Amino acid sequence: MNITRNINCLKDVPTQVKNKDLVALRRRQIVDAAVELFIANGFHKTTTRQLARAAGLSIGSLYEYVESKEDILYLVCDAIHAEVEQGVAQALERAQTVANPLGEVIREYFKVCHEMNDHILLIYQETQSLPSKWRKVVLENEIRITGLFTSVLMQLMEDGQLIQMDGNCLDLIAHNITVLGHMWTFRRWFLARHYTLDQYVDMQTAFILGQQNVAVKRPPASKRKITKKEF
Amino acid sequence: MNITRNINCLKDVPTQVKNKDLVALRRRQIVDAAVELFIANGFHKTTTRQLARAAGLSIGSLYEYVESKEDILYLVCDAIHAEVEQGVAQALERAQTVANPLGEVIREYFKVCHEMNDHILLIYQETQSLPSKWRKVVLENEIRITGLFTSVLMQLMEDGQLIQMDGNCLDLIAHNITVLGHMWTFRRWFLARHYTLDQYVDMQTAFILGQQNVAVKRPPASKRKITKKEF
DNA sequence: ATTATCTATAGATCTATAGATAATGC
DNA sequence: ATTATCTATAGATCTATAGATAATGC
C-alpha cells in the first residue's frame, strides 16, 4: 500500500520470520483481516483465534509475525494513517490546479474522511488500547497529517490568498480543519440525517473561511430587545 | 448529583433490590468507582471484581444492582452527560448577564470540557462498547447537549446579535462549538504544548465568530504570484 | 418472611507458547 | 540445517450465579 508503512512495520514490530517480503505479505493479510474484525467487533472483543482464522494463518503462525495482540492493533492504526495521509497528499496535488486551492483541499479531505469513516472512528476508539510506546507514534502520525494542512495555509498566506496571521493561529485552523473532517465520521449518524456530504462540505468550508461572518457588529441599540430571560 | 440522572437509572437499568433510595446510593458508589477505573484502565481491562472492590461491595452484591458489566458503563456515560449538561446549563444562565453572551457561553463551555477532560474522552472511547439499546440513548444525550447551543444561537439571531441564517446552518455551528470543545480534550496532549486554555478559548471564539475572516477577498491580480508549484 | 449481602465457584473463555511437522536449500 | 507452519494446551483469567448467611420488620 505504502512504502513508509512497510518500513515502519519492519522497523518497529519484532518478528521471528527472516524473509522480509514474506513478513510484509503476511502482515498485510493480518492487517486486512484485523481492520474488518476490529471495526465490526472492537479490539477487545476480537480474539486472536478469529484474527488468525480471518488472516488465513494458524494461531501459531500468527505469533511468528507479531509478539502480541497489541502489535496487531498498532499495525492497523499505522496502516490507516498511511492511507489517510496518502489521500490528503493526493488532495493537495489536485488542489494546485484549481482557482480556489483551500476550498478544494477541504473538499477532497472531507471526501477521504467520508470514505474512511469506520477507520477513522476506530482510531478514535482504540488508540487508548495501545501500549504507550506505540500510542505516541500513532498520535504523532495524527499531528503529521494536520501539518500537511498547516503547510497549505502557510503557502496560501505567503501568496496573499489568506490574511496575515501568526503561526499559532494558522496552526489551530489546520487542527480545526482536521477535526471538522473527523466530526463527519463521529457524528455522521446524526449529521447525515440533515445534510448530504456535499452540503456538509459547503457549509463547513464557508464556516472555516469565515465567510458567513456569524456575529453582527454592534447592532443599533434601539433595535435590540433586552429582556431578562433572553434565552 | 442530578435528578434526571437518577430517574434515568431507575427507569432503564433493572435491579433486584427494592429500596429505591438504596439503589440510588449503591449505584452512586458503583459509578464513582467505575469512572475512576475506566479512565485509568479502560472498560475492558477493568474487571467486575475490581469494580465491586472499589465500590465497597462484594461481587455478589454488585450484581444485585446491575445485570451486566455493560450496565455499569451505561450508568457511567449517563452520569457524565448529566454533569456536562448541568455545566452547560449553568454557563447559559451566567451568559444572560453579560454583554457578549455567545463569547461567554463558549468560554464557560470550554472550561467545562477542560475540567471534564478524561470523562469526555471516556465517552468518545467507550460508547461503542455499549449494547446498541443504550448506545442510542447516550448518542441522543450528546445531541441534546448540542441542542442547548442551538437554542442560544437561535435566540441571539432573533435578537439581531447574529446575522440571519437558516436553521441547518445554525445547527451546524452548534455542533462545531460542541466538537471544538471536545477537541481540547482529545488533542490536549498536543495543543496544551502551544496554548493555554485561555488562549485556546480566545482563538476558537474568534474562529467561530468568523472575526478572523480567513480568506482574502479577491486580491488584485497584479499582486498574486501564480506559480505552478504554489505549495 | 422479606430484603440485602456474602462466599465460593461453575462454566466459559482467551492469550501465548512448547514442541512436532513439513518444506526448502545447501 | 534452516525456515516456516501447525496442533495441542498450559496457565491464567473473567463474568455471572447459586446457595448460604445476616439483618430487618411483622
Coordinates of C-alpha atoms (C1' of nucleotides) in Angstrom, one line a residue:
Chain A
M1 CA 0.0 0.0 0.0
N2 CA 2.7 2.5 1.0
I3 CA 6.4 2.3 1.3
T4 CA 6.6 4.3 4.5
R5 CA 4.2 1.9 6.2
N6 CA 6.2 -1.2 5.3
I7 CA 9.4 0.4 6.6
N8 CA 7.6 1.2 9.8
C9 CA 6.3 -2.3 10.2
L10 CA 9.7 -3.8 9.8
K11 CA 11.5 -1.3 11.9
D12 CA 9.2 -1.3 14.9
V13 CA 7.5 -4.6 15.4
P14 CA 9.7 -7.7 16.0
T15 CA 9.1 -10.9 14.1
Q16 CA 10.5 -14.4 14.2
V17 CA 10.4 -14.8 10.4
K18 CA 13.5 -13.8 8.4
N19 CA 12.2 -13.4 4.9
K20 CA 11.2 -9.7 4.8
D21 CA 8.9 -10.0 1.8
L22 CA 7.1 -12.8 3.5
V23 CA 6.7 -10.7 6.6
A24 CA 5.3 -7.8 4.6
L25 CA 2.9 -10.2 2.8
R26 CA 1.6 -12.0 6.0
R27 CA 1.3 -8.7 7.9
R28 CA -0.8 -7.4 5.0
Q29 CA -3.1 -10.4 5.4
I30 CA -3.2 -9.9 9.2
V31 CA -3.9 -6.1 8.9
D32 CA -6.7 -6.6 6.3
A33 CA -8.4 -9.2 8.4
A34 CA -7.9 -7.2 11.6
V35 CA -9.3 -3.9 10.2
E36 CA -12.6 -5.6 9.4
L37 CA -12.9 -7.5 12.6
F38 CA -11.9 -4.5 14.8
I39 CA -14.4 -2.3 13.0
A40 CA -17.1 -4.9 13.4
N41 CA -16.5 -6.1 17.0
G42 CA -13.9 -3.8 18.5
F43 CA -10.4 -4.6 19.5
H44 CA -11.1 -6.3 22.8
K45 CA -13.9 -8.5 21.6
T46 CA -11.9 -9.8 18.7
T47 CA -9.9 -12.9 19.7
T48 CA -6.5 -13.8 18.4
R49 CA -8.1 -17.0 17.0
Q50 CA -10.5 -15.0 14.9
L51 CA -7.7 -12.9 13.7
A52 CA -5.6 -15.9 12.7
R53 CA -8.5 -17.6 11.0
A54 CA -9.6 -14.5 9.1
A55 CA -6.0 -13.9 8.0
G56 CA -5.7 -17.5 6.8
L57 CA -3.0 -18.5 9.3
S58 CA -2.9 -20.7 12.3
I59 CA -2.7 -19.2 15.7
G60 CA 0.9 -20.4 16.0
S61 CA 1.9 -18.8 12.7
L62 CA 0.2 -15.5 13.7
Y63 CA 2.5 -15.3 16.6
E64 CA 5.6 -15.7 14.4
Y65 CA 4.7 -12.3 12.8
V66 CA 3.8 -10.3 15.9
E67 CA 4.6 -10.6 19.6
S68 CA 1.2 -9.7 21.0
K69 CA -2.3 -8.8 20.1
E70 CA -1.5 -5.1 20.7
D71 CA 1.1 -5.4 18.0
I72 CA -1.7 -6.1 15.5
L73 CA -3.6 -3.0 16.7
Y74 CA -0.6 -0.9 16.1
L75 CA -0.1 -2.3 12.6
V76 CA -3.7 -1.5 11.9
C77 CA -3.5 2.1 13.2
D78 CA -0.4 2.7 11.2
A79 CA -1.9 1.3 8.0
I80 CA -4.9 3.5 8.4
H81 CA -2.9 6.6 9.0
A82 CA -0.7 5.8 5.9
E83 CA -3.9 5.6 3.8
V84 CA -5.3 8.8 5.2
E85 CA -2.0 10.6 4.7
Q86 CA -1.8 9.4 1.1
G87 CA -5.4 10.6 0.5
V88 CA -4.6 14.0 1.8
A89 CA -1.3 14.2 -0.2
Q90 CA -3.3 13.5 -3.3
A91 CA -5.8 16.1 -2.4
L92 CA -3.0 18.7 -2.1
E93 CA -1.7 17.8 -5.5
R94 CA -5.1 18.1 -7.1
A95 CA -5.7 21.4 -5.4
Q96 CA -2.7 23.0 -7.0
T97 CA -4.5 23.1 -10.3
V98 CA -7.7 25.0 -9.3
A99 CA -8.6 28.6 -8.6
N100 CA -9.7 28.0 -5.0
P101 CA -7.0 25.7 -3.6
L102 CA -8.1 25.8 0.1
G103 CA -11.7 25.0 -0.8
E104 CA -10.5 22.2 -2.9
V105 CA -8.3 20.7 -0.2
I106 CA -11.1 20.8 2.3
R107 CA -13.5 19.1 -0.1
E108 CA -11.1 16.4 -1.0
Y109 CA -10.0 15.8 2.6
F110 CA -13.6 15.6 3.7
K111 CA -14.2 13.0 1.0
V112 CA -11.4 11.0 2.4
C113 CA -12.9 11.1 5.8
H114 CA -16.3 10.1 4.3
E115 CA -14.7 7.1 2.6
M116 CA -12.6 6.1 5.6
N117 CA -15.4 6.7 8.1
D118 CA -15.1 3.5 10.1
H119 CA -11.3 3.5 10.0
I120 CA -11.1 7.0 11.5
L121 CA -13.6 6.1 14.2
L122 CA -11.5 3.0 15.0
I123 CA -8.5 5.2 15.7
Y124 CA -10.6 7.5 18.0
Q125 CA -11.8 4.4 19.9
E126 CA -8.8 2.2 20.2
T127 CA -5.7 4.4 20.4
Q128 CA -6.0 4.2 24.1
S129 CA -5.7 0.4 24.0
L130 CA -2.1 0.7 22.6
P131 CA 0.9 0.3 24.8
S132 CA 2.2 3.8 25.5
K133 CA 5.2 3.4 23.3
W134 CA 3.0 3.0 20.2
R135 CA 0.3 5.3 21.3
K136 CA 2.9 8.0 21.0
V137 CA 3.8 7.1 17.4
V138 CA 0.1 7.0 16.4
L139 CA -0.6 10.4 18.0
E140 CA 2.4 11.8 16.2
N141 CA 1.0 10.4 12.9
E142 CA -2.1 12.4 13.6
I143 CA -0.1 15.6 14.0
R144 CA 1.9 15.0 10.9
I145 CA -1.3 14.8 8.9
T146 CA -2.5 18.1 10.4
G147 CA 0.9 19.5 9.5
L148 CA 0.0 19.0 5.8
F149 CA -2.8 21.5 6.2
T150 CA -0.6 23.9 8.1
S151 CA 1.8 23.9 5.1
V152 CA -1.0 24.7 2.6
L153 CA -2.3 27.5 4.8
M154 CA 1.2 28.9 5.2
Q155 CA 1.8 28.9 1.4
L156 CA -1.5 30.5 0.7
M157 CA -0.7 33.2 3.2
E158 CA 2.6 33.9 1.6
D159 CA 0.8 34.1 -1.7
G160 CA -1.6 36.6 -0.3
Q161 CA -4.6 34.5 -0.6
L162 CA -5.2 34.4 3.1
I163 CA -5.0 37.3 5.5
Q164 CA -1.8 37.6 7.6
M165 CA -1.9 35.8 10.9
D166 CA 0.7 34.4 13.3
G167 CA 1.8 30.8 13.1
N168 CA -0.1 29.7 16.2
C169 CA -3.4 30.9 14.8
L170 CA -2.7 29.3 11.4
D171 CA -1.8 26.0 13.1
L172 CA -5.0 26.0 15.1
I173 CA -7.0 26.4 11.9
A174 CA -5.2 23.4 10.5
H175 CA -6.3 21.4 13.6
N176 CA -9.9 22.7 13.1
I177 CA -10.0 21.5 9.5
T178 CA -8.7 18.1 10.5
V179 CA -11.2 17.7 13.3
L180 CA -14.2 19.0 11.4
G181 CA -13.4 16.3 8.9
H182 CA -13.4 13.7 11.7
M183 CA -16.6 15.2 13.0
W184 CA -18.4 13.9 9.9
T185 CA -17.3 10.4 11.0
F186 CA -18.2 10.5 14.6
R187 CA -21.5 12.5 14.3
R188 CA -22.4 11.1 10.9
W189 CA -25.3 9.1 12.3
F190 CA -26.9 12.4 13.1
L191 CA -25.5 14.8 10.6
A192 CA -26.3 12.6 7.6
R193 CA -30.0 12.8 8.5
H194 CA -29.9 16.6 7.8
Y195 CA -27.1 17.1 5.3
T196 CA -25.6 15.3 2.3
L197 CA -21.8 15.2 2.3
D198 CA -21.7 18.0 -0.3
Q199 CA -23.9 20.2 1.8
Y200 CA -21.8 19.5 4.8
V201 CA -18.6 20.4 2.8
D202 CA -20.1 23.6 1.5
M203 CA -21.3 24.8 4.9
Q204 CA -18.1 23.8 6.7
T205 CA -16.0 25.5 4.1
A206 CA -17.9 28.7 4.5
F207 CA -17.5 28.3 8.2
I208 CA -13.8 27.8 8.1
L209 CA -13.2 30.6 5.6
G210 CA -15.3 32.9 7.9
Q211 CA -17.5 33.8 5.0
Q212 CA -20.7 33.6 7.0
N213 CA -19.5 36.1 9.5
V214 CA -21.6 35.0 12.4
A215 CA -21.5 38.0 14.6
V216 CA -23.3 41.2 13.7
K217 CA -21.2 44.1 14.6
R218 CA -22.9 46.2 17.3
P219 CA -26.5 46.5 16.1
P220 CA -28.1 49.8 16.9
A221 CA -29.2 49.7 20.5
S222 CA -32.7 50.8 19.6
K223 CA -33.2 47.6 17.6
R224 CA -32.0 45.3 20.5
K225 CA -34.7 43.9 22.8
I226 CA -33.0 43.5 26.1
T227 CA -35.1 41.3 28.3
K228 CA -34.1 39.3 31.4
K229 CA -35.0 35.9 30.2
E230 CA -33.3 36.4 26.9
F231 CA -32.8 32.6 26.3
Chain B
M1 CA -25.9 14.7 41.6
N2 CA -28.8 15.3 39.3
I3 CA -32.5 14.3 39.4
T4 CA -32.7 13.5 35.7
R5 CA -29.9 11.1 36.1
N6 CA -31.4 9.2 39.0
I7 CA -34.7 8.9 37.2
N8 CA -33.0 7.5 34.2
C9 CA -31.1 5.0 36.3
L10 CA -34.2 3.7 37.9
K11 CA -36.2 3.6 34.7
D12 CA -33.8 1.8 32.5
V13 CA -31.5 -0.5 34.3
P14 CA -33.2 -3.4 36.2
T15 CA -32.2 -4.2 39.8
Q16 CA -33.0 -7.0 42.3
V17 CA -33.1 -4.5 45.2
K18 CA -36.5 -3.0 46.1
N19 CA -35.4 0.0 48.2
K20 CA -35.1 2.8 45.7
D21 CA -33.0 5.1 47.8
L22 CA -30.6 2.3 48.5
V23 CA -30.4 1.6 44.8
A24 CA -29.6 5.2 44.1
L25 CA -26.9 5.2 46.9
R26 CA -25.2 2.0 45.8
R27 CA -25.2 3.0 42.2
R28 CA -23.6 6.2 43.1
Q29 CA -20.8 4.2 44.8
I30 CA -20.6 2.0 41.7
V31 CA -20.5 4.8 39.2
D32 CA -17.9 6.8 41.2
A33 CA -15.6 3.8 41.4
A34 CA -16.2 2.9 37.8
V35 CA -15.4 6.3 36.4
E36 CA -12.0 6.2 38.0
L37 CA -11.2 2.7 37.0
F38 CA -12.5 3.1 33.4
I39 CA -10.5 6.3 33.0
A40 CA -7.4 4.7 34.4
N41 CA -7.6 1.3 32.6
G42 CA -10.4 1.3 30.1
F43 CA -13.7 -0.5 30.3
H44 CA -12.5 -3.9 29.0
K45 CA -9.4 -4.1 31.2
T46 CA -11.4 -3.3 34.3
T47 CA -12.8 -6.4 35.9
T48 CA -16.1 -6.7 37.8
R49 CA -14.1 -7.8 40.8
Q50 CA -12.1 -4.5 40.7
L51 CA -15.4 -2.6 40.3
A52 CA -17.0 -4.3 43.3
R53 CA -14.0 -3.9 45.5
A54 CA -13.6 -0.2 44.6
A55 CA -17.3 0.4 45.2
G56 CA -17.1 -1.3 48.6
L57 CA -19.4 -4.1 47.7
S58 CA -18.9 -7.8 47.1
I59 CA -19.1 -9.1 43.6
G60 CA -22.4 -10.8 44.5
S61 CA -24.0 -7.5 45.8
L62 CA -22.8 -5.7 42.7
Y63 CA -24.9 -8.0 40.6
E64 CA -27.9 -7.2 42.7
Y65 CA -27.8 -3.6 41.4
V66 CA -26.9 -4.2 37.7
E67 CA -27.5 -7.1 35.3
S68 CA -24.1 -6.9 33.5
K69 CA -20.9 -5.1 33.3
E70 CA -22.3 -3.1 30.3
D71 CA -25.0 -1.8 32.6
I72 CA -22.3 -0.1 34.6
L73 CA -20.8 1.5 31.6
Y74 CA -24.2 2.9 30.7
L75 CA -24.6 4.3 34.2
V76 CA -21.2 5.9 33.9
C77 CA -21.9 7.5 30.5
D78 CA -25.2 8.8 31.6
A79 CA -23.8 10.3 34.8
I80 CA -21.1 12.1 32.8
H81 CA -23.5 13.5 30.3
A82 CA -25.8 14.7 33.2
E83 CA -22.8 16.6 34.7
V84 CA -21.8 18.1 31.3
E85 CA -25.3 19.2 30.7
Q86 CA -25.6 20.8 34.1
G87 CA -22.3 22.6 33.4
V88 CA -23.6 23.9 30.1
A89 CA -26.9 24.9 31.6
Q90 CA -25.1 26.9 34.3
A91 CA -22.9 28.5 31.6
L92 CA -26.1 29.6 29.7
E93 CA -27.5 31.2 32.9
R94 CA -24.3 33.1 33.6
A95 CA -24.2 34.3 30.0
Q96 CA -27.5 36.0 30.2
T97 CA -25.9 38.7 32.4
V98 CA -23.1 39.8 30.2
A99 CA -22.7 42.0 27.1
N100 CA -21.3 39.2 24.8
P101 CA -23.4 36.2 25.6
L102 CA -22.1 33.9 22.9
G103 CA -18.5 34.5 23.8
E104 CA -19.3 33.9 27.4
V105 CA -21.1 30.6 26.7
I106 CA -18.2 29.4 24.6
R107 CA -15.7 30.3 27.3
E108 CA -17.7 28.6 30.1
Y109 CA -18.4 25.5 28.0
F110 CA -14.7 25.1 27.1
K111 CA -13.9 25.4 30.8
V112 CA -16.3 22.5 31.4
C113 CA -14.6 20.5 28.8
H114 CA -11.2 21.3 30.4
E115 CA -12.4 20.1 33.8
M116 CA -14.1 17.0 32.5
N117 CA -11.3 16.2 30.1
D118 CA -11.0 12.5 31.0
H119 CA -14.7 12.0 31.2
I120 CA -15.4 13.3 27.8
L121 CA -12.5 11.2 26.4
L122 CA -14.0 8.1 28.0
I123 CA -17.3 8.7 26.2
Y124 CA -15.5 9.0 22.9
Q125 CA -13.7 5.8 23.5
E126 CA -16.2 3.5 25.1
T127 CA -19.6 4.4 23.6
Q128 CA -19.0 1.7 21.1
S129 CA -18.8 -0.9 23.9
L130 CA -22.4 -0.3 24.9
P131 CA -25.2 -2.6 23.8
S132 CA -27.0 -0.8 20.9
K133 CA -30.0 -0.1 23.0
W134 CA -28.0 2.1 25.3
R135 CA -25.6 3.4 22.8
K136 CA -28.6 5.1 21.2
V137 CA -29.6 6.8 24.5
V138 CA -26.0 8.0 25.0
L139 CA -25.8 9.4 21.5
E140 CA -29.1 11.2 22.0
N141 CA -27.7 12.8 25.2
E142 CA -24.9 14.2 23.1
I143 CA -27.4 15.7 20.7
R144 CA -29.5 17.2 23.5
I145 CA -26.4 19.0 24.8
T146 CA -25.7 20.4 21.3
G147 CA -29.3 21.5 21.2
L148 CA -28.6 23.8 24.1
F149 CA -26.2 25.7 21.9
T150 CA -28.7 25.8 19.1
S151 CA -31.2 27.5 21.3
V152 CA -28.7 30.2 22.3
L153 CA -27.8 30.9 18.7
M154 CA -31.4 31.0 17.7
Q155 CA -32.3 33.4 20.4
L156 CA -29.3 35.6 19.6
M157 CA -30.4 35.6 15.9
E158 CA -33.9 36.7 16.9
D159 CA -32.4 39.5 19.0
G160 CA -30.4 40.7 16.0
Q161 CA -27.0 39.8 17.5
L162 CA -26.2 37.3 14.9
I163 CA -26.8 37.6 11.1
Q164 CA -29.8 35.8 9.7
M165 CA -29.2 32.3 8.6
D166 CA -31.2 29.2 8.1
G167 CA -31.8 26.6 10.8
N168 CA -29.5 24.0 9.3
C169 CA -26.6 26.4 9.2
L170 CA -27.2 27.5 12.7
D171 CA -27.5 23.9 13.9
L172 CA -24.2 23.0 12.3
I173 CA -22.5 25.9 14.1
A174 CA -23.9 24.4 17.4
H175 CA -22.2 21.1 16.5
N176 CA -19.0 22.9 15.7
I177 CA -18.9 24.6 19.0
T178 CA -19.6 21.3 20.8
V179 CA -16.9 19.5 19.0
L180 CA -14.3 22.2 19.2
G181 CA -14.7 22.0 22.9
H182 CA -14.2 18.2 22.7
M183 CA -11.1 18.8 20.6
W184 CA -9.4 20.4 23.5
T185 CA -9.8 17.1 25.3
F186 CA -8.7 14.7 22.6
R187 CA -5.8 16.8 21.2
R188 CA -4.9 18.4 24.5
W189 CA -1.7 16.4 24.7
F190 CA -0.6 18.5 21.7
L191 CA -2.5 21.8 22.0
A192 CA -1.5 22.4 25.6
R193 CA 2.1 22.5 24.5
H194 CA 1.3 25.6 22.4
Y195 CA -1.6 27.3 24.0
T196 CA -3.0 27.9 27.5
L197 CA -6.7 27.2 27.8
D198 CA -7.4 30.9 27.7
Q199 CA -5.5 31.4 24.5
Y200 CA -7.3 28.4 23.0
V201 CA -10.7 29.9 24.0
D202 CA -9.9 33.3 22.6
M203 CA -8.6 31.9 19.3
Q204 CA -11.5 29.5 18.8
T205 CA -14.0 32.2 19.8
A206 CA -12.6 34.4 17.1
F207 CA -12.7 31.5 14.7
I208 CA -16.3 30.6 15.5
L209 CA -17.5 34.2 15.2
G210 CA -15.7 34.5 11.9
Q211 CA -13.9 37.5 13.1
Q212 CA -10.6 36.5 11.7
N213 CA -12.0 36.3 8.2
V214 CA -9.5 33.8 6.9
A215 CA -10.0 34.3 3.1
V216 CA -8.8 37.5 1.5
K217 CA -11.5 38.6 -1.0
R218 CA -10.1 38.6 -4.5
P219 CA -6.7 40.3 -4.1
P220 CA -5.7 42.4 -7.1
A221 CA -4.4 40.0 -9.8
S222 CA -1.3 42.1 -10.1
K223 CA -0.3 41.2 -6.6
R224 CA -0.8 37.5 -6.9
K225 CA 2.2 35.4 -7.8
I226 CA 0.9 32.5 -9.8
T227 CA 3.4 29.8 -10.0
K228 CA 3.0 26.1 -10.8
K229 CA 4.3 24.8 -7.5
E230 CA 2.3 27.1 -5.4
F231 CA 2.5 24.9 -2.4
Chain C
dA1 C1' -40.9 -13.5 55.8
dT2 C1' -38.5 -10.4 53.4
dT3 C1' -34.7 -8.0 52.0
dA4 C1' -29.9 -7.3 51.3
dT5 C1' -25.3 -9.2 51.4
dC6 C1' -21.7 -12.5 51.1
dT7 C1' -18.6 -16.6 49.7
dA8 C1' -17.4 -19.9 46.6
dT9 C1' -17.3 -21.5 42.1
dA10 C1' -19.4 -23.1 37.6
dG11 C1' -18.5 -22.6 33.1
dA12 C1' -16.5 -20.5 29.6
dT13 C1' -13.4 -18.1 27.8
dC14 C1' -8.5 -16.1 26.0
dT15 C1' -3.5 -15.2 25.1
dA16 C1' 0.7 -17.0 24.1
dT17 C1' 3.9 -20.9 23.8
dA18 C1' 6.1 -25.6 23.5
dG19 C1' 7.1 -28.9 20.7
dA20 C1' 6.1 -31.6 16.5
dT21 C1' 5.9 -31.5 11.4
dA22 C1' 6.5 -30.0 6.7
dA23 C1' 9.1 -27.6 3.2
dT24 C1' 13.2 -25.6 1.3
dG25 C1' 18.1 -25.1 0.0
dC26 C1' 22.9 -26.4 0.7
Chain D
dA1 C1' 20.3 -27.2 8.6
dT2 C1' 17.2 -23.7 8.3
dT3 C1' 12.9 -21.7 7.9
dA4 C1' 8.0 -21.6 8.2
dT5 C1' 3.9 -23.6 9.8
dC6 C1' 0.9 -26.3 12.6
dT7 C1' -1.6 -28.7 16.6
dA8 C1' -2.4 -29.0 21.3
dT9 C1' -2.6 -26.9 25.5
dA10 C1' -0.6 -24.6 29.8
dG11 C1' -1.9 -21.2 32.6
dA12 C1' -4.4 -17.5 33.8
dT13 C1' -8.1 -15.2 33.6
dC14 C1' -13.2 -13.3 33.9
dT15 C1' -18.4 -12.8 34.2
dA16 C1' -22.3 -14.1 36.4
dT17 C1' -24.9 -17.1 39.6
dA18 C1' -26.3 -20.5 43.2
dG19 C1' -26.9 -21.0 47.6
dA20 C1' -25.8 -19.7 52.4
dT21 C1' -25.9 -16.1 55.9
dA22 C1' -27.1 -11.9 58.2
dA23 C1' -30.3 -8.1 59.2
dT24 C1' -34.9 -6.1 59.5
dG25 C1' -39.8 -5.8 60.4
dC26 C1' -44.3 -8.1 61.0

